[in-house]
PDB file of C-alpha atoms in Angstrom:
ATOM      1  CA  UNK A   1      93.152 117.884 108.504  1.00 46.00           C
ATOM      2  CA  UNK A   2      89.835 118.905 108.970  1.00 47.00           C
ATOM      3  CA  UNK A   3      88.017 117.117 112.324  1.00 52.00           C
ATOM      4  CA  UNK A   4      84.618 117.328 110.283  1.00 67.00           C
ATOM      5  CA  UNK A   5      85.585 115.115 107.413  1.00 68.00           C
ATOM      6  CA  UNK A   6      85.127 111.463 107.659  1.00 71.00           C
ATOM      7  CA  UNK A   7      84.925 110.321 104.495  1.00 72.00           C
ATOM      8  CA  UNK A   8      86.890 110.431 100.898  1.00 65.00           C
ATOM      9  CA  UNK A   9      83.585 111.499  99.349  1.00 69.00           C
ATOM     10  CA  UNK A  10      83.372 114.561 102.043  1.00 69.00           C
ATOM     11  CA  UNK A  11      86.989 115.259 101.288  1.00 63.00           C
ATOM     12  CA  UNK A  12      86.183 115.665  97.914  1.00 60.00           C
ATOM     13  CA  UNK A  13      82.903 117.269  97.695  1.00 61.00           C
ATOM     14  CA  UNK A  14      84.556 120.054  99.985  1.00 61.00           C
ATOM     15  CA  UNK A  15      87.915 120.440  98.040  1.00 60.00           C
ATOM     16  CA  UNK A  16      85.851 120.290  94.524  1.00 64.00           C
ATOM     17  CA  UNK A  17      87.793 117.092  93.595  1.00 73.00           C
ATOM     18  CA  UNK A  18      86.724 114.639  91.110  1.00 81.00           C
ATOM     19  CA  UNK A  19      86.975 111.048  92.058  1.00 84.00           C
ATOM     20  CA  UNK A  20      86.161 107.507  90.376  1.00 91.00           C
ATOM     21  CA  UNK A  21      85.568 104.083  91.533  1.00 92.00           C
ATOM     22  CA  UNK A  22      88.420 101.871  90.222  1.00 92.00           C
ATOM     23  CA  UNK A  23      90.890  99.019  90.387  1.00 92.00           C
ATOM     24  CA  UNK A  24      93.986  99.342  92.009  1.00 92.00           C
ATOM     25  CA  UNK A  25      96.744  97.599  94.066  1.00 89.00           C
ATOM     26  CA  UNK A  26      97.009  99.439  97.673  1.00 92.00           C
ATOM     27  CA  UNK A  27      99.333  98.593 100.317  1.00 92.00           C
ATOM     28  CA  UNK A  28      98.729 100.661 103.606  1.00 95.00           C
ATOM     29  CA  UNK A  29     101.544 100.918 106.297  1.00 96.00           C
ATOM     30  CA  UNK A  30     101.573 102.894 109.947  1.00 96.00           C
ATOM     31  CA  UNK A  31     104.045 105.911 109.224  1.00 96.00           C
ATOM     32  CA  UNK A  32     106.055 107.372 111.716  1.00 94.00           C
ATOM     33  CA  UNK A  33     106.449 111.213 112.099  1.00 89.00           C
ATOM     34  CA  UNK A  34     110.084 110.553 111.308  1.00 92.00           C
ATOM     35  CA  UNK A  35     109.304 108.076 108.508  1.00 93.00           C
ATOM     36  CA  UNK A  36     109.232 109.314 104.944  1.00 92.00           C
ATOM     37  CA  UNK A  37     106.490 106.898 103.250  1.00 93.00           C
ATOM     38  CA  UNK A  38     108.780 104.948 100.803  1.00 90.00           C
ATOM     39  CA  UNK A  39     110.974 103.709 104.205  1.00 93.00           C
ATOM     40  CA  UNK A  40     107.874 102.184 104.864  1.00 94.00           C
ATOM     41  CA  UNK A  41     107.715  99.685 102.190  1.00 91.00           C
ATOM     42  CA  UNK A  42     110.672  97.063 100.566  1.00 88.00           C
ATOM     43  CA  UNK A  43     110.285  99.021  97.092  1.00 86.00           C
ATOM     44  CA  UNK A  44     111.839  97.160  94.128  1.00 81.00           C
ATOM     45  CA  UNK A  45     114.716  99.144  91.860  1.00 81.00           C
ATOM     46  CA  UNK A  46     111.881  98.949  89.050  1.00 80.00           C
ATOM     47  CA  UNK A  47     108.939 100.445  91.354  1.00 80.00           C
ATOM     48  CA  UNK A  48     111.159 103.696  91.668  1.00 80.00           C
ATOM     49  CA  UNK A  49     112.175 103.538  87.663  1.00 80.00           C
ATOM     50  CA  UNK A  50     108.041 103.172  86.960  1.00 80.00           C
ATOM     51  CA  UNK A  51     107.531 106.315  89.327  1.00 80.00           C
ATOM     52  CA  UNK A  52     110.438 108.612  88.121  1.00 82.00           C
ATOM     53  CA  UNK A  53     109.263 107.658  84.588  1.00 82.00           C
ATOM     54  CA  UNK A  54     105.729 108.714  85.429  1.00 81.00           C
ATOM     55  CA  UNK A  55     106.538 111.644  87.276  1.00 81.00           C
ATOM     56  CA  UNK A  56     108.707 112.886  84.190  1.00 84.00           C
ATOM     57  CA  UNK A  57     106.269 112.690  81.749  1.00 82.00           C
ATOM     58  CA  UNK A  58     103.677 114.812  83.836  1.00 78.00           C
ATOM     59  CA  UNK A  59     106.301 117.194  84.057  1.00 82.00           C
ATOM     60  CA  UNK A  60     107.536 117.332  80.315  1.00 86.00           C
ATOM     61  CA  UNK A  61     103.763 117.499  79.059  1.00 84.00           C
ATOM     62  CA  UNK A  62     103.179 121.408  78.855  1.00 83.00           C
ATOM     63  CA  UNK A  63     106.900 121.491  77.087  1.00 89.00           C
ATOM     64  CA  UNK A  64     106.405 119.237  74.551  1.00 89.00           C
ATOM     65  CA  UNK A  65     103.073 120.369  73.966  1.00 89.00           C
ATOM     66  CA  UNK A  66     104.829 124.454  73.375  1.00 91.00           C
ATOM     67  CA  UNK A  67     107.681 122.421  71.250  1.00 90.00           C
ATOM     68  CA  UNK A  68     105.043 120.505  68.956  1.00 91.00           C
ATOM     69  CA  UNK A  69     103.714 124.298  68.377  1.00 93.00           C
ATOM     70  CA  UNK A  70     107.450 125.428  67.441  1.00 93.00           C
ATOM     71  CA  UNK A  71     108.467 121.956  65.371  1.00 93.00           C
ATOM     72  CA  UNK A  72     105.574 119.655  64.085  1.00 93.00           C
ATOM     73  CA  UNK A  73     107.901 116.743  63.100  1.00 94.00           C
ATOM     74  CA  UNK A  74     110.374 116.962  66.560  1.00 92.00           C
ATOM     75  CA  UNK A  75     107.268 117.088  68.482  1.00 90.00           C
ATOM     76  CA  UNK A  76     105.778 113.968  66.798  1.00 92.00           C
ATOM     77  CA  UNK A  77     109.354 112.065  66.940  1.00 93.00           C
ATOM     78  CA  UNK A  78     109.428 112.883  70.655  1.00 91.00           C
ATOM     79  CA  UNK A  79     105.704 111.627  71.261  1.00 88.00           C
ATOM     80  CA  UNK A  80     106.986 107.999  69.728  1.00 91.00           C
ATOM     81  CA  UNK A  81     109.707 108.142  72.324  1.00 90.00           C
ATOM     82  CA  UNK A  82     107.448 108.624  75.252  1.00 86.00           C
ATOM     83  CA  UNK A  83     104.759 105.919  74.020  1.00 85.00           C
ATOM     84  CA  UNK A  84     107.814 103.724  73.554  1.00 88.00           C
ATOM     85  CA  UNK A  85     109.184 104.887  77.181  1.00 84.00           C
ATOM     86  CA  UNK A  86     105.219 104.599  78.208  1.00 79.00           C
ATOM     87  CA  UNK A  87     105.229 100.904  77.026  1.00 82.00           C
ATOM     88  CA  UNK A  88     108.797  99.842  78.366  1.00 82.00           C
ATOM     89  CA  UNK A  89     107.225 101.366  81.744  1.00 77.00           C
ATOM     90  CA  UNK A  90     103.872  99.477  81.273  1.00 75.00           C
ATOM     91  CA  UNK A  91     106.051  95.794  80.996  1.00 78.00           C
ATOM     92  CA  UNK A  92     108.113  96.513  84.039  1.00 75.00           C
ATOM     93  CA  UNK A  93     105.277  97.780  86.701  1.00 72.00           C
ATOM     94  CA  UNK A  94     103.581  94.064  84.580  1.00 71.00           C
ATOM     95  CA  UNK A  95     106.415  91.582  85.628  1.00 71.00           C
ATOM     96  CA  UNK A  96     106.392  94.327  89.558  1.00 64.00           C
ATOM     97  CA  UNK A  97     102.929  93.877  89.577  1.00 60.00           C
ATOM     98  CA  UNK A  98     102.674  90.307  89.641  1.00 57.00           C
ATOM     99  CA  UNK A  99     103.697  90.317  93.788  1.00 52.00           C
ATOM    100  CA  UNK A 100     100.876  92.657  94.534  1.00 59.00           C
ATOM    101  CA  UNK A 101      97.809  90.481  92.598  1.00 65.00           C
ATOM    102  CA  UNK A 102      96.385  89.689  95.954  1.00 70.00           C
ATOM    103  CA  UNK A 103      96.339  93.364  97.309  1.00 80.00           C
ATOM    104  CA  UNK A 104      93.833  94.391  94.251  1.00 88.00           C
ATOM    105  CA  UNK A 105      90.528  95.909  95.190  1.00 93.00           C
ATOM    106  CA  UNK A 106      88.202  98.784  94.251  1.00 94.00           C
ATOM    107  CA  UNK A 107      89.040 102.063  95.615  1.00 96.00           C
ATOM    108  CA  UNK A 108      87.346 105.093  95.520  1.00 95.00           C
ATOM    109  CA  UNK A 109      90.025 107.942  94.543  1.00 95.00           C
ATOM    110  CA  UNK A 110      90.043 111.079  94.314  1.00 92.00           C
ATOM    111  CA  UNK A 111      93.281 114.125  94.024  1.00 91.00           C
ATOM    112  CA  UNK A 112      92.635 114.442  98.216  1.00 91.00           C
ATOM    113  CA  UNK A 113      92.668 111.033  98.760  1.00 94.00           C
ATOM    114  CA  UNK A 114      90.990 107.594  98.926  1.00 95.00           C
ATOM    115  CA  UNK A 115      89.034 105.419 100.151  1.00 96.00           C
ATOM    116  CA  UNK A 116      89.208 101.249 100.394  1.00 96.00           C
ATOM    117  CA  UNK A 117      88.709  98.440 102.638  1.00 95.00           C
ATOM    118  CA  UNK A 118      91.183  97.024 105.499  1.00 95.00           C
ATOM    119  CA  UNK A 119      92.215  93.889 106.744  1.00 94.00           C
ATOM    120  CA  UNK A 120      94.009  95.972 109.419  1.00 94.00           C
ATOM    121  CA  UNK A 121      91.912  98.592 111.988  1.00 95.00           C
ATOM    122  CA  UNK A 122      93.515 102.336 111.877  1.00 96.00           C
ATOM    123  CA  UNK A 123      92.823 105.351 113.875  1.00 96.00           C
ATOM    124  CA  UNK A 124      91.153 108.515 113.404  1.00 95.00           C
ATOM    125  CA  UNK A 125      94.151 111.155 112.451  1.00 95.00           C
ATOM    126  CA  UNK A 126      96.974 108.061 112.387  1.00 97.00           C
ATOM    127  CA  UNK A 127      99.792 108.759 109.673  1.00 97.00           C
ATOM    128  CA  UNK A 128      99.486 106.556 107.106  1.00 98.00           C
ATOM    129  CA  UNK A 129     102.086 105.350 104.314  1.00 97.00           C
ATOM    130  CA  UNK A 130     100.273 104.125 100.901  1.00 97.00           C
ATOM    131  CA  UNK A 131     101.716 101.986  98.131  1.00 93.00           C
ATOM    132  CA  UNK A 132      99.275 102.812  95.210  1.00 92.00           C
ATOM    133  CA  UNK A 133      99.451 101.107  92.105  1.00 88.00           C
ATOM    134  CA  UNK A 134      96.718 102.221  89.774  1.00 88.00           C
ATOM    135  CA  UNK A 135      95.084  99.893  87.051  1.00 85.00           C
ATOM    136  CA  UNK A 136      95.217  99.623  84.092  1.00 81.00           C
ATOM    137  CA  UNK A 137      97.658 102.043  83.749  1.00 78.00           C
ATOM    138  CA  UNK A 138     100.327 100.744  86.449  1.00 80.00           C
ATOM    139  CA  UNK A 139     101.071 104.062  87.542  1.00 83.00           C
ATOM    140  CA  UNK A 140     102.763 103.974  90.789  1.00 86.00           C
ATOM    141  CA  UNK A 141     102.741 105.993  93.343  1.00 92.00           C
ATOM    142  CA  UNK A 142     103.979 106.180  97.312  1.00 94.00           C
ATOM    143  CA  UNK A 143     102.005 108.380  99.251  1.00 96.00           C
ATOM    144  CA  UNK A 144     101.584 109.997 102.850  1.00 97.00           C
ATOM    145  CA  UNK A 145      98.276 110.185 104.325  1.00 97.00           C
ATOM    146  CA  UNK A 146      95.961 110.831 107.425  1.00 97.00           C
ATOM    147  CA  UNK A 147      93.250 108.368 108.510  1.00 97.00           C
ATOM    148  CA  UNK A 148      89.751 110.138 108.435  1.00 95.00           C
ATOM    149  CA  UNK A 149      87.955 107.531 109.934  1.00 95.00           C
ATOM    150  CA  UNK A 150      87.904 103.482 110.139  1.00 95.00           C
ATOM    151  CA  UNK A 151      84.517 102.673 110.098  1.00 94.00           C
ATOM    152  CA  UNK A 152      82.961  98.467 110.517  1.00 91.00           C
ATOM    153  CA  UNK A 153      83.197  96.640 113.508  1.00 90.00           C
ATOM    154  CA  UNK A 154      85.444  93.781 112.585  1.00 91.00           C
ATOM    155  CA  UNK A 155      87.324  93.105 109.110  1.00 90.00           C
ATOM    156  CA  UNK A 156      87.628  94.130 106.342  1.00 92.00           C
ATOM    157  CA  UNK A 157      87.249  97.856 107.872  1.00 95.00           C
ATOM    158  CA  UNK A 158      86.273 100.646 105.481  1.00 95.00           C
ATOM    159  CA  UNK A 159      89.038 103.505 105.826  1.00 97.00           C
ATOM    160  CA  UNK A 160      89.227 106.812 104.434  1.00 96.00           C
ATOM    161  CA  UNK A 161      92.130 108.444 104.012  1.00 97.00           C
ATOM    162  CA  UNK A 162      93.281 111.998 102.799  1.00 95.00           C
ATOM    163  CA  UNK A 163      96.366 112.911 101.287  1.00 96.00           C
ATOM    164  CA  UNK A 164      99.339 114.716 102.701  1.00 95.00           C
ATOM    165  CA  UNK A 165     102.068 116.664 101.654  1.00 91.00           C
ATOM    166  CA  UNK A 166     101.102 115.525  98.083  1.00 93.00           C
ATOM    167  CA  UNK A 167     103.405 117.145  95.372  1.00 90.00           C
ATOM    168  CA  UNK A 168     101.802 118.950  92.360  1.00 88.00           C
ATOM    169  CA  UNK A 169     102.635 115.996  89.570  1.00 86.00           C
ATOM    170  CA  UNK A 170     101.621 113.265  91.967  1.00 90.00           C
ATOM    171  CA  UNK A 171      98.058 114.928  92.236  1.00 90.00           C
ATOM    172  CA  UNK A 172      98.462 115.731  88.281  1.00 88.00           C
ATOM    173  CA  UNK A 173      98.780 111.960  87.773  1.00 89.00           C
ATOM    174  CA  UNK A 174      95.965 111.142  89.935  1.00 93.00           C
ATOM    175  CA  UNK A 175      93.928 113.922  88.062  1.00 90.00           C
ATOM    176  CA  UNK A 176      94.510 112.559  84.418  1.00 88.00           C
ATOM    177  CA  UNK A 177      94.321 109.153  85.906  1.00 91.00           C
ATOM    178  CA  UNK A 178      90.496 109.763  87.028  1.00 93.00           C
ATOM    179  CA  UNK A 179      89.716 112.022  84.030  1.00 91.00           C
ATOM    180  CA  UNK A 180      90.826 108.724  81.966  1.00 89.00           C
ATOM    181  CA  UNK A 181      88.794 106.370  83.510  1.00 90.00           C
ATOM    182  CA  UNK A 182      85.728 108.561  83.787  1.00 88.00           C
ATOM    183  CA  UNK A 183      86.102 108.886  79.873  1.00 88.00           C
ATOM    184  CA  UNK A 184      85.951 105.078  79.420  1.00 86.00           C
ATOM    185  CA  UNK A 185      82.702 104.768  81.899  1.00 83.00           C
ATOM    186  CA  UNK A 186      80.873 107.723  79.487  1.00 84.00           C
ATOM    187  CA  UNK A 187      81.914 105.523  76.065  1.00 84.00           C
ATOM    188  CA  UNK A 188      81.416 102.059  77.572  1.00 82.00           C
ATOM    189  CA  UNK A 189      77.500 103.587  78.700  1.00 75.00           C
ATOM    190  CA  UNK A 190      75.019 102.415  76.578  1.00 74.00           C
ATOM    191  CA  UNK A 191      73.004 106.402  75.744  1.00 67.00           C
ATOM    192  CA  UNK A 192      69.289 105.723  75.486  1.00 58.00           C
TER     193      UNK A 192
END
């Protein structure tokens, strides 16, 4: 972590991330050293089936993209599949979600990290766990993470926090996550 970042919007200006302004569930959660972050949060069976789903289908993109190339009709039998996988996925994180409705707020995300406001004060450089469910998608993800700063004198504190040890498909899902939701701000603007 770099000592001259503070903020999510640093973070990414530096790294040459993207980021967005959107909805999503966050829990935050002090992490240990010897803490992964899932032992930081009671995770339902159906939070890790949403996650292993999603993780799987950022991984089996590029190969049935090359097998679409290859087989027109296997590659459009195995895109019904995933959309009905993708919807079976969408109802469960639904009926998961419905406990988190009160930890919805506007985040400012980015592939290094994120930025949100706090009931709860953190510390410069603490370890952070993050339970991040992003809408409307209902992609879930469980996250480690460094505090760049806490900023506001009483609550709800504005943290920033950057990613760590973040594997390749999480920030993949993050990626096509923002690149989605920029794409509905351009169509939903009105062009003059």
């Amino acid at each position: 972590m770099n000592d001259d970042i503070e903020t999510i919007t640093e973070l990414a200006n530096r790294r040459q991330y993207f980021r967005v302004e959107n909805k999503a569930s966050v829990d935050i959660a002090p992490r240990a050293d010897n803490q992964t972050a899932a032992e930081c949060f009671e995770l339902s069976p159906e939070f890790g089936l949403i996650s292993e789903f999603q993780l799987l289908d950022v991984e089996s993109k590029h190969l049935l993209r090359t097998l679409t190339d290859k087989d027109k009709n296997l590659g459009q039998f195995l895109k019904v599949m995933n959309k009905k996988l993708d919807a079976l996925s969408r109802v469960l994180a639904m009926n998961n979600q419905q406990n988190s409705n009160d930890n919805i707020q506007t985040v400012n995300l980015s592939e290094g990290g994120l930025a949100l406001k706090s009931e709860s004060e953190y510390t410069k450089g603490q370890s952070v766990a993050i339970k991040l469910i992003l809408l409307p998608s209902y992609s879930g993800l469980i996250l480690e993470g460094d505090v760049l700063s806490c900023r506001g004198s009483q609550s709800p504190y504005e943290v920033h926090i950057a990613f760590t040890d973040i594997s390749e498909a999480h920030q993949q899902l993050i990626a096509r996550h923002i690149m989605r939701v920029q794409t509905q701000n351009r169509a939903s603007t009105p062009t003059s």
